[in-house]
Phi, psi and omega in degrees: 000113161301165186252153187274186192283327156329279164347293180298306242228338175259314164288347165287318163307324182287334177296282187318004176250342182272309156333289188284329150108026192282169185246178167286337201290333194271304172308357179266316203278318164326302191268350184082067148210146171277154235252014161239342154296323173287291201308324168257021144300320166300344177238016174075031181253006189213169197253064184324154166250170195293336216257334171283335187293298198283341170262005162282306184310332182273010190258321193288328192080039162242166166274142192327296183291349148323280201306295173330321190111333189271175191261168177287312192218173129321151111221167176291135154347275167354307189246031189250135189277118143279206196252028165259308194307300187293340181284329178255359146282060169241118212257124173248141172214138174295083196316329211281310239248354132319308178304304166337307189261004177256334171285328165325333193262148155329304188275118141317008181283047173319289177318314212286318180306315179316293179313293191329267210308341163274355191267318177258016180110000184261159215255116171273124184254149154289000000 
């Protein structure tokens, strides 16, 4: 049984607030959210929302997916580069004409697709 992602996303904020040795009253006046609002985040009581995610993560100086607990992307074993292999590896595409071909696609996911492809070496030009 896995743990859900509240749960997951509520122990990772109480580490990263404890790890720096913050109290909730000091993450809450850091991020602008009231300090009963951290707290029952911390326990998984409230369903945050991303825009509060994103603004913890930026109080911690981390990234959003930091914070949550997740990885950026999957990949298979098999094809996954390393970060000598991806550092010597770069690929350019004309973000109009990615786009161009993502509307052409099933998944409606841009952004999510933007990232993949910059997660892996392709370098987007406007």
């Amino acid at each position: 049984m896995s743990i859900s992602a509240r749960k997951l996303l509520a122990r990772n904020i109480k580490l990263n607030r404890t790890r720096i040795g913050w109290s909730q009253e000091t993450l809450a006046e850091l991020s602008g959210l009231h300090r009963s609002y951290i707290g029952a985040i911390e326990r998984g009581e409230h369903n945050i929302g991303l825009d509060n995610i994103e603004r913890l993560a930026n109080t911690f100086g981390i990234h959003v997916l930091e914070l949550i607990g997740g990885q950026p992307f999957t990949e298979h074993p098999a094809i996954k580069k390393t970060d000598a292999e991806m550092s010597q590896t770069t690929h350019t595409i004309h973000k109009r004409i990615l786009i161009e071909l993502l509307k052409q696609s099933e998944d409606s996911d841009f952004e999510l697709a933007l990232l993949y492809l910059e997660h892996n070496g392709v370098v987007i030009h406007n």
